[in-house]
Short mmCIF file of C-alpha atoms in Angstrom, two decimals:
data_model
loop_
_atom_site.label_atom_id
_atom_site.label_comp_id
_atom_site.label_asym_id
_atom_site.label_seq_id
_atom_site.Cartn_x
_atom_site.Cartn_y
_atom_site.Cartn_z
CA MET A 29 42.65 -16.27 -14.42
CA LYS A 30 43.36 -12.79 -15.80
CA TYR A 31 39.77 -12.01 -16.77
CA LYS A 32 37.11 -11.77 -14.08
CA LEU A 33 34.20 -9.98 -15.78
CA LEU A 34 32.48 -10.34 -19.15
CA LEU A 35 30.63 -7.13 -20.03
CA PHE A 36 28.12 -6.96 -22.89
CA ASP A 37 26.24 -4.23 -24.69
CA LEU A 38 22.68 -5.36 -25.47
CA ASP A 39 21.35 -4.21 -28.86
CA GLY A 40 23.48 -5.42 -31.74
CA THR A 41 25.72 -7.36 -29.36
CA LEU A 42 24.21 -9.78 -26.85
CA LEU A 43 20.77 -9.55 -28.44
CA ASN A 44 20.02 -11.11 -31.81
CA SER A 45 18.21 -9.03 -34.42
CA ASP A 46 14.94 -10.46 -33.06
CA LYS A 47 15.82 -8.95 -29.64
CA SER A 48 16.50 -12.25 -27.88
CA ILE A 49 19.53 -13.97 -26.38
CA SER A 50 20.03 -17.37 -27.99
CA ALA A 51 19.79 -20.49 -25.85
CA TYR A 52 23.27 -21.46 -27.06
CA THR A 53 24.78 -18.17 -25.86
CA LEU A 54 22.97 -18.49 -22.52
CA SER A 55 24.38 -21.99 -22.02
CA VAL A 56 27.92 -20.83 -22.77
CA LEU A 57 27.57 -17.86 -20.41
CA ASP A 58 26.34 -20.22 -17.71
CA LYS A 59 29.50 -22.27 -18.17
CA CYS A 60 31.57 -19.08 -17.90
CA ARG A 61 29.80 -18.20 -14.65
CA ASN A 62 30.52 -21.66 -13.28
CA MET A 63 34.19 -21.04 -14.06
CA GLY A 64 34.05 -18.04 -11.71
CA LEU A 65 33.52 -15.22 -14.22
CA LEU A 66 31.11 -12.38 -13.45
CA ILE A 67 28.54 -11.58 -16.12
CA GLY A 68 27.60 -7.95 -16.77
CA VAL A 69 25.48 -5.88 -19.14
CA SER A 70 26.30 -2.31 -20.17
CA THR A 71 23.52 -0.70 -22.18
CA SER A 72 22.15 2.66 -23.18
CA ARG A 73 18.65 1.32 -22.51
CA SER A 74 17.00 2.15 -19.21
CA GLU A 75 16.96 -0.53 -16.56
CA GLN A 76 13.19 -0.94 -16.94
CA ASN A 77 13.61 -1.24 -20.71
CA SER A 78 16.22 -3.97 -20.26
CA ILE A 79 14.46 -6.23 -17.76
CA ASN A 80 12.60 -8.26 -20.41
CA PHE A 81 15.93 -9.46 -21.81
CA LEU A 82 17.59 -10.32 -18.50
CA SER A 83 15.23 -12.78 -16.80
CA GLN A 84 17.25 -15.77 -17.98
CA LEU A 85 20.69 -14.15 -17.96
CA LEU A 86 20.42 -12.69 -14.43
CA PRO A 87 23.57 -10.56 -14.75
CA ASP A 88 25.71 -9.87 -11.71
CA ILE A 89 26.21 -6.31 -12.95
CA LEU A 90 23.89 -3.96 -14.85
CA ILE A 91 25.04 -0.63 -16.23
CA SER A 92 22.03 1.13 -17.73
CA SER A 93 21.04 4.50 -19.21
CA GLY A 94 24.45 4.83 -20.84
CA GLY A 95 26.32 4.67 -17.52
CA ALA A 96 24.02 6.83 -15.38
CA LEU A 97 22.83 3.91 -13.25
CA VAL A 98 24.92 1.02 -11.94
CA LYS A 99 23.62 -2.04 -10.12
CA LEU A 100 25.77 -4.75 -8.53
CA ASN A 101 24.12 -7.90 -7.19
CA LYS A 102 20.69 -6.22 -7.22
CA LYS A 103 21.88 -3.15 -5.29
CA TYR A 104 22.42 0.30 -6.77
CA ILE A 105 25.99 1.46 -6.22
CA TYR A 106 26.00 4.56 -8.43
CA LYS A 107 23.59 6.98 -10.09
CA ALA A 108 23.98 10.32 -11.85
CA GLU A 109 20.72 12.24 -12.25
CA PHE A 110 19.66 15.58 -13.66
CA SER A 111 17.62 17.50 -11.08
CA ILE A 112 13.96 18.22 -11.75
CA GLU A 113 14.77 21.78 -12.79
CA GLU A 114 17.70 20.66 -14.99
CA THR A 115 15.41 18.14 -16.69
CA LYS A 116 12.75 20.77 -17.36
CA GLN A 117 15.35 23.16 -18.76
CA MET A 118 16.72 20.46 -21.09
CA ILE A 119 13.24 19.78 -22.45
CA ARG A 120 12.69 23.51 -23.03
CA THR A 121 16.07 23.80 -24.77
CA VAL A 122 15.31 20.86 -27.07
CA ARG A 123 12.02 22.42 -28.12
CA GLU A 124 13.59 25.83 -28.69
CA ILE A 125 16.41 24.47 -30.88
CA CYS A 126 14.92 21.36 -32.48
CA GLY A 127 11.26 22.35 -32.62
CA PRO A 128 8.18 22.03 -30.38
CA ASP A 129 7.28 18.63 -31.84
CA SER A 130 10.69 17.03 -31.18
CA GLU A 131 10.53 13.38 -30.21
CA ILE A 132 12.12 12.78 -26.82
CA THR A 133 12.68 9.88 -24.43
CA ILE A 134 13.69 10.18 -20.78
CA ASP A 135 14.90 7.50 -18.39
CA THR A 136 14.19 7.73 -14.69
CA ILE A 137 15.15 5.09 -12.17
CA ASP A 138 11.65 3.63 -12.25
CA ASN A 139 10.43 4.24 -15.82
CA HIS A 140 11.13 5.04 -19.46
CA TYR A 141 9.06 7.93 -20.92
CA TRP A 142 8.43 8.90 -24.56
CA ASN A 143 6.34 11.31 -26.65
CA TYR A 144 6.47 9.58 -30.03
CA LYS A 145 3.77 10.35 -32.58
CA ILE A 146 3.46 6.60 -33.15
CA ASP A 147 3.41 4.23 -30.19
CA PRO A 148 6.81 2.46 -30.35
CA LYS A 149 5.36 -0.63 -28.70
CA GLN A 150 3.25 -1.21 -31.81
CA GLN A 151 6.45 -1.48 -33.86
CA ASP A 152 8.81 -3.12 -31.33
CA GLN A 153 7.56 -5.10 -28.33
CA SER A 154 10.98 -4.83 -26.70
CA TRP A 155 9.98 -1.35 -25.51
CA GLY A 156 8.17 -3.12 -22.68
CA ASP A 157 6.26 -0.93 -20.24
CA SER A 158 7.39 2.45 -21.56
CA ILE A 159 5.08 5.33 -20.61
CA TYR A 160 3.69 8.03 -22.90
CA THR A 161 3.86 11.70 -21.83
CA ASP A 162 3.86 15.01 -23.69
CA PHE A 163 6.58 16.27 -21.28
CA ASN A 164 4.67 19.56 -20.81
CA ASN A 165 4.46 19.11 -17.06
CA PHE A 166 7.23 16.59 -16.56
CA ASN A 167 8.34 16.85 -12.94
CA GLN A 168 10.94 14.15 -12.30
CA THR A 169 14.68 13.72 -12.07
CA ALA A 170 16.26 12.07 -15.12
CA LEU A 171 19.15 9.73 -15.76
CA LYS A 172 19.23 10.16 -19.53
CA MET A 173 17.47 12.05 -22.30
CA CYS A 174 17.44 11.03 -25.97
CA VAL A 175 16.36 13.29 -28.83
CA GLU A 176 15.68 12.47 -32.48
CA ILE A 177 17.43 15.09 -34.67
CA PHE A 178 17.57 14.66 -38.44
CA ASP A 179 19.75 17.69 -39.20
CA SER A 180 23.40 17.45 -38.08
CA ASN A 181 23.78 21.23 -37.76
CA THR A 182 20.79 21.34 -35.42
CA ALA A 183 22.28 18.46 -33.44
CA ASP A 184 25.55 20.37 -33.10
CA ARG A 185 23.67 23.45 -31.85
CA LEU A 186 21.92 21.41 -29.20
CA LYS A 187 25.15 19.71 -28.11
CA ASN A 188 26.88 23.08 -27.81
CA THR A 189 24.01 24.56 -25.83
CA LEU A 190 23.86 21.55 -23.50
CA ALA A 191 27.60 21.78 -22.92
CA ASP A 192 27.30 20.28 -19.43
CA CYS A 193 26.07 17.01 -20.92
CA ASP A 194 27.79 14.02 -22.45
CA CYS A 195 26.34 13.39 -25.92
CA ILE A 196 26.68 10.43 -28.29
CA ARG A 197 24.73 9.59 -31.44
CA PHE A 198 23.42 6.09 -32.09
CA SER A 199 24.35 4.66 -35.47
CA ASP A 200 20.99 3.02 -36.29
CA GLY A 201 19.02 6.26 -36.63
CA TYR A 202 19.06 9.94 -35.77
CA TRP A 203 18.91 9.64 -32.02
CA TYR A 204 21.31 11.45 -29.68
CA LYS A 205 21.89 10.48 -26.06
CA PHE A 206 22.42 13.09 -23.31
CA THR A 207 23.66 12.21 -19.83
CA LYS A 208 25.42 14.33 -17.24
CA LYS A 209 28.94 15.42 -18.20
CA GLY A 210 31.40 12.57 -17.85
CA ILE A 211 28.67 9.96 -17.43
CA THR A 212 29.56 7.20 -19.86
CA LYS A 213 29.78 3.44 -19.89
CA GLU A 214 33.50 3.65 -19.16
CA ASN A 215 32.93 5.87 -16.12
CA ALA A 216 30.45 3.30 -14.83
CA ILE A 217 33.04 0.55 -15.37
CA ARG A 218 35.43 2.41 -13.07
CA GLU A 219 32.74 2.39 -10.38
CA ILE A 220 32.30 -1.36 -10.85
CA CYS A 221 36.06 -1.90 -10.57
CA LEU A 222 36.15 -0.08 -7.23
CA ALA A 223 33.21 -2.08 -5.90
CA CYS A 224 34.50 -5.46 -7.11
CA ASN A 225 38.19 -4.87 -6.37
CA ILE A 226 39.19 -5.50 -9.97
CA THR A 227 40.83 -3.39 -12.69
CA PRO A 228 39.69 -2.68 -16.26
CA GLU A 229 42.42 -5.09 -17.37
CA ASN A 230 40.35 -7.88 -15.80
CA ILE A 231 37.38 -7.17 -18.11
CA ILE A 232 36.45 -8.36 -21.60
CA ALA A 233 33.97 -5.87 -23.10
CA PHE A 234 31.77 -6.53 -26.15
CA GLY A 235 30.07 -3.85 -28.27
CA ASP A 236 28.98 -2.61 -31.68
CA ASP A 237 28.15 1.12 -31.59
CA TYR A 238 29.59 4.57 -30.86
CA SER A 239 28.63 4.42 -27.17
CA ASP A 240 30.73 1.25 -26.78
CA ILE A 241 34.00 2.70 -28.09
CA GLY A 242 35.10 4.12 -24.75
CA MET A 243 34.53 0.91 -22.82
CA LEU A 244 36.22 -1.25 -25.46
CA LYS A 245 39.28 1.00 -25.32
CA LEU A 246 39.30 1.00 -21.52
CA CYS A 247 38.99 -2.72 -20.85
CA GLY A 248 41.68 -5.38 -21.01
CA MET A 249 40.10 -6.90 -24.10
CA GLY A 250 37.81 -4.91 -26.38
CA VAL A 251 35.72 -7.14 -28.65
CA ALA A 252 33.84 -5.76 -31.65
CA MET A 253 30.93 -7.67 -33.12
CA GLY A 254 31.12 -8.60 -36.79
CA ASN A 255 28.10 -6.34 -37.34
CA ALA A 256 29.70 -3.38 -35.50
CA ILE A 257 30.19 -0.01 -37.15
CA GLN A 258 33.64 0.53 -38.63
CA ASP A 259 34.69 3.00 -35.91
CA VAL A 260 34.22 0.28 -33.30
CA LYS A 261 36.10 -2.31 -35.35
CA ASP A 262 38.97 0.13 -35.82
CA ILE A 263 39.67 0.40 -32.08
CA ALA A 264 38.87 -3.20 -31.04
CA ASP A 265 41.46 -5.75 -29.98
CA VAL A 266 39.55 -8.47 -31.79
CA ILE A 267 36.58 -8.73 -34.17
CA ILE A 268 34.29 -11.74 -33.82
CA GLY A 269 31.17 -13.11 -35.53
CA THR A 270 27.91 -11.20 -35.69
CA ASN A 271 25.13 -11.06 -33.12
CA ASP A 272 23.06 -13.35 -35.38
CA THR A 273 25.73 -16.04 -35.87
CA GLU A 274 26.60 -16.90 -32.23
CA GLY A 275 29.67 -14.64 -32.39
CA ILE A 276 29.89 -14.23 -28.61
CA ALA A 277 29.40 -17.90 -27.74
CA ASN A 278 31.94 -19.11 -30.28
CA TYR A 279 34.51 -16.55 -29.12
CA LEU A 280 34.11 -17.50 -25.44
CA ILE A 281 34.38 -21.22 -26.17
CA LYS A 282 37.73 -20.60 -27.86
CA GLU A 283 39.01 -17.98 -25.39
CA PHE A 284 38.32 -20.05 -22.27
CA ASN A 285 38.64 -23.55 -23.72
CA ILE A 286 35.03 -24.24 -22.77
CA ILE A 287 34.06 -27.83 -23.21
CA ASN A 288 30.66 -28.28 -24.82
CA TYR A 289 29.23 -30.90 -22.47
CA SER A 290 25.67 -31.90 -21.64
CA ILE A 291 23.92 -33.20 -18.52
CA ARG A 292 21.22 -35.85 -18.77
CA GLU A 293 19.47 -38.55 -16.77
CA MET A 294 21.43 -41.77 -16.48
CA LYS A 295 19.85 -44.73 -18.26
CA THR A 296 19.24 -48.01 -16.43
CA THR A 297 21.78 -49.72 -18.68
CA GLU A 298 24.41 -47.19 -17.54
CA TYR A 299 24.11 -47.77 -13.77
CA SER A 300 27.12 -50.07 -13.89
CA LEU A 301 29.25 -46.97 -14.56
CA LEU A 302 28.60 -45.83 -11.00
CA GLU A 303 31.24 -48.20 -9.63
CA ASP A 304 33.79 -46.43 -11.79
CA PHE A 305 32.70 -43.02 -10.53
CA LEU A 306 32.51 -44.28 -6.95
CA TYR A 307 36.23 -45.02 -7.14
CA GLU A 308 36.87 -41.60 -8.75
CA ALA A 309 34.95 -39.97 -5.88
CA ILE A 310 37.44 -41.15 -3.28
CA PHE A 311 39.41 -38.14 -2.05
CA VAL A 312 43.17 -38.74 -2.13
CA PRO A 313 45.26 -36.03 -0.38
CA LYS A 314 48.44 -34.80 -2.04
CA GLY A 315 51.42 -37.05 -1.42
CA ILE A 316 49.26 -40.08 -0.67
CA ASP A 317 49.02 -43.05 -3.02
CA ALA A 318 45.57 -43.85 -4.35
CA PRO A 319 44.02 -46.95 -2.78
CA SER A 320 43.48 -50.15 -4.72
CA ARG A 321 40.30 -50.20 -6.76
CA SER A 322 39.13 -53.14 -4.67
CA ILE A 323 38.35 -50.69 -1.87
CA ILE A 324 34.97 -49.98 -3.47
CA ASN A 325 33.94 -53.55 -2.61
CA SER A 326 33.90 -52.68 1.09
CA PRO A 327 30.38 -52.61 2.61
CA GLU A 328 30.62 -48.94 3.63
CA LEU A 329 31.21 -47.97 -0.03
CA GLN A 330 29.00 -50.53 -1.74
CA ILE A 331 25.91 -48.97 -0.15
CA TYR A 332 26.36 -46.07 -2.62
CA VAL A 333 25.94 -48.27 -5.72
CA ALA A 334 24.71 -51.78 -4.86
CA ASP A 335 21.54 -52.65 -6.81
CA PHE A 336 21.21 -49.00 -7.84
CA GLY A 337 17.86 -48.24 -9.39
CA THR A 338 15.93 -50.73 -7.30
CA GLN A 339 15.23 -48.31 -4.46
CA LYS A 340 12.47 -45.69 -4.67
CA HIS A 341 14.74 -42.69 -4.08
CA ASP A 342 17.61 -43.67 -6.41
CA ARG A 343 18.34 -40.95 -8.96
CA ALA A 344 21.39 -40.36 -11.18
CA LEU A 345 22.54 -37.84 -13.76
CA LEU A 346 25.62 -37.95 -15.94
CA ALA A 347 27.78 -35.51 -17.88
CA GLU A 348 28.95 -36.40 -21.35
CA ILE A 349 30.98 -34.99 -24.22
CA ASN A 350 30.34 -36.27 -27.73
CA GLY A 351 28.78 -39.43 -26.31
CA LYS A 352 31.57 -40.08 -23.79
CA VAL A 353 30.45 -40.16 -20.14
CA ILE A 354 32.85 -38.03 -18.06
CA GLY A 355 31.09 -37.65 -14.71
CA ALA A 356 28.11 -38.63 -12.61
CA VAL A 357 26.07 -37.35 -9.69
CA TRP A 358 23.70 -39.65 -7.87
CA VAL A 359 21.59 -39.78 -4.73
CA ARG A 360 19.87 -42.38 -2.64
CA ILE A 361 18.58 -42.63 0.90
CA MET A 362 21.14 -44.78 2.68
CA ASN A 363 23.01 -45.11 5.95
CA ASP A 364 26.21 -43.58 4.56
CA TYR A 365 28.70 -41.14 6.07
CA GLY A 366 26.36 -38.22 5.33
CA HIS A 367 23.12 -39.87 6.49
CA ILE A 368 20.67 -37.50 8.23
CA ASP A 369 17.37 -39.36 8.29
CA ASP A 370 15.22 -41.72 6.22
CA LYS A 371 13.66 -38.84 4.25
CA THR A 372 16.85 -37.11 3.15
CA PRO A 373 18.81 -38.31 0.09
CA SER A 374 22.60 -38.40 0.28
CA PHE A 375 24.77 -37.05 -2.54
CA ALA A 376 27.67 -38.63 -4.38
CA ILE A 377 29.50 -36.96 -7.27
CA SER A 378 32.67 -37.42 -9.27
CA LEU A 379 34.36 -36.57 -12.55
CA TYR A 380 37.32 -38.05 -14.32
CA LYS A 381 40.44 -36.10 -13.31
CA GLU A 382 40.97 -34.40 -16.66
CA TYR A 383 37.53 -32.77 -16.48
CA ARG A 384 37.80 -31.37 -12.95
CA GLY A 385 38.10 -27.66 -12.22
CA LEU A 386 36.06 -26.65 -15.29
CA GLY A 387 32.78 -25.90 -13.53
CA ILE A 388 31.15 -29.12 -14.76
CA GLY A 389 30.70 -30.47 -11.24
CA THR A 390 28.87 -27.31 -10.20
CA VAL A 391 26.44 -27.63 -13.10
CA MET A 392 25.85 -31.31 -12.29
CA MET A 393 25.09 -30.44 -8.68
CA LYS A 394 22.67 -27.67 -9.69
CA GLU A 395 20.84 -30.01 -12.06
CA MET A 396 20.43 -32.65 -9.38
CA LEU A 397 19.32 -30.09 -6.80
CA ASN A 398 16.67 -28.84 -9.24
CA THR A 399 15.56 -32.41 -9.89
CA LEU A 400 15.16 -33.10 -6.18
CA LYS A 401 13.37 -29.82 -5.54
CA LYS A 402 10.84 -30.61 -8.26
CA ALA A 403 10.33 -34.01 -6.62
CA GLU A 404 9.49 -32.13 -3.41
CA TYR A 405 12.33 -33.33 -1.21
CA GLU A 406 12.87 -30.95 1.70
CA ARG A 407 16.65 -31.23 1.91
CA VAL A 408 19.70 -33.21 0.83
CA SER A 409 22.90 -34.18 2.61
CA LEU A 410 26.48 -35.18 1.94
CA SER A 411 29.74 -35.85 3.71
CA VAL A 412 33.06 -34.45 2.57
CA GLN A 413 36.59 -34.52 3.92
CA LYS A 414 37.69 -31.14 5.28
CA ALA A 415 40.75 -31.07 3.01
CA ASN A 416 38.73 -31.68 -0.13
CA TYR A 417 38.65 -28.68 -2.52
CA ALA A 418 34.98 -29.49 -3.21
CA VAL A 419 34.02 -28.01 0.19
CA LYS A 420 34.11 -24.52 -1.35
CA MET A 421 31.81 -25.60 -4.17
CA TYR A 422 29.27 -27.07 -1.74
CA LEU A 423 29.26 -23.90 0.38
CA LYS A 424 28.74 -21.72 -2.72
CA LEU A 425 25.79 -23.92 -3.68
CA GLY A 426 24.16 -23.23 -0.33
CA PHE A 427 25.12 -26.29 1.70
CA GLU A 428 25.55 -25.74 5.44
CA ILE A 429 27.83 -27.58 7.84
CA VAL A 430 25.64 -29.24 10.46
CA GLU A 431 28.14 -31.64 12.02
CA GLU A 432 31.82 -32.39 11.85
CA THR A 433 34.30 -35.03 12.90
CA GLU A 434 38.05 -34.74 13.06
CA GLU A 435 38.33 -35.25 9.29
CA GLU A 436 34.89 -34.69 7.75
CA TYR A 437 31.98 -32.27 7.47
CA ILE A 438 28.37 -33.38 7.32
CA MET A 439 26.50 -30.83 5.19
CA ILE A 440 22.88 -30.25 4.21
CA LYS A 441 21.07 -28.00 1.76
CA ARG A 442 17.44 -27.08 2.23
CA LEU A 443 15.47 -27.16 -1.01
#
């Protein structure tokens, strides 16, 4: 797959106008992640000002404060700060050029500070835990400073005076962003590429405003939202729907041929389907003919499905598309190849061949693991042939090899 990372601006892009990420978009992004794609956010907001939006998304990568702070898998890998003295001098310069009552915000690693005349949290709850200060005795390093400037000539004077800063105006008001020289979203992307061993060509970037232009031009695919400013649309490789009309989700479904499937509990009347999926679950190495379907009648295989639903620990989920069942995952406590003890359910899972390799199996496994965890099982087990490609999926899901034979692994996952 050419693309390895999906990178999204927040406001006007991943966020709807009501400052939320739609459930539909989240579900599509989850499918992208299960296909092996990394999910990243690149925003001019501070990290602390972004957290409220990310609890469900849980991005692998977070570029915040316009590129001044970069986090990969919960670890900071890059930061570009103004020193305490540089920060104080910037505040003094703003007040000298723009006036003593200028409205300012400053991002630090830990907080977002403001001196608005009106508390912004009264107007927009997405400001989260921002902290008020008059900046008179501000004594911290800073990642980013923003200043509200209504007069363009005054803005130009400030930009020229702060020549060692990178400055961009936001289109939805009169705010100007200042970071250290060369600190932009695209610079942060280069840091991510080094850390992840990828190139910008492997990234699809989504944006809508001036600060997104550089990253859209840099990445392999630059995607402008339908609500983007014209300057962004002019440089984009493709223009999609708006942030309020599922533009991102619909684009990704088409770009990656994502199948819109659902996972649900299997009904009692559907248990007979398990024999079909039991046969599909049989691993057949390349170059070997598939066994006759009658093999599922053998006692060692019938224990997976015989009288399913009559035992206390029997549970089954299925995957379906437009009402068609395409896969199943089920567990029961049985003396199968992966049996551990009489308290540990054993897994079985399969999909029809045409739906394999699309991440659906991973989602089915996660759903069943969540179901079992809620039911307070301590662990689950399975057996898998060493040559089976599914071994990698089980390891990624947290299964551990606890025993092996010449041909098979016995694996468990603690819940």
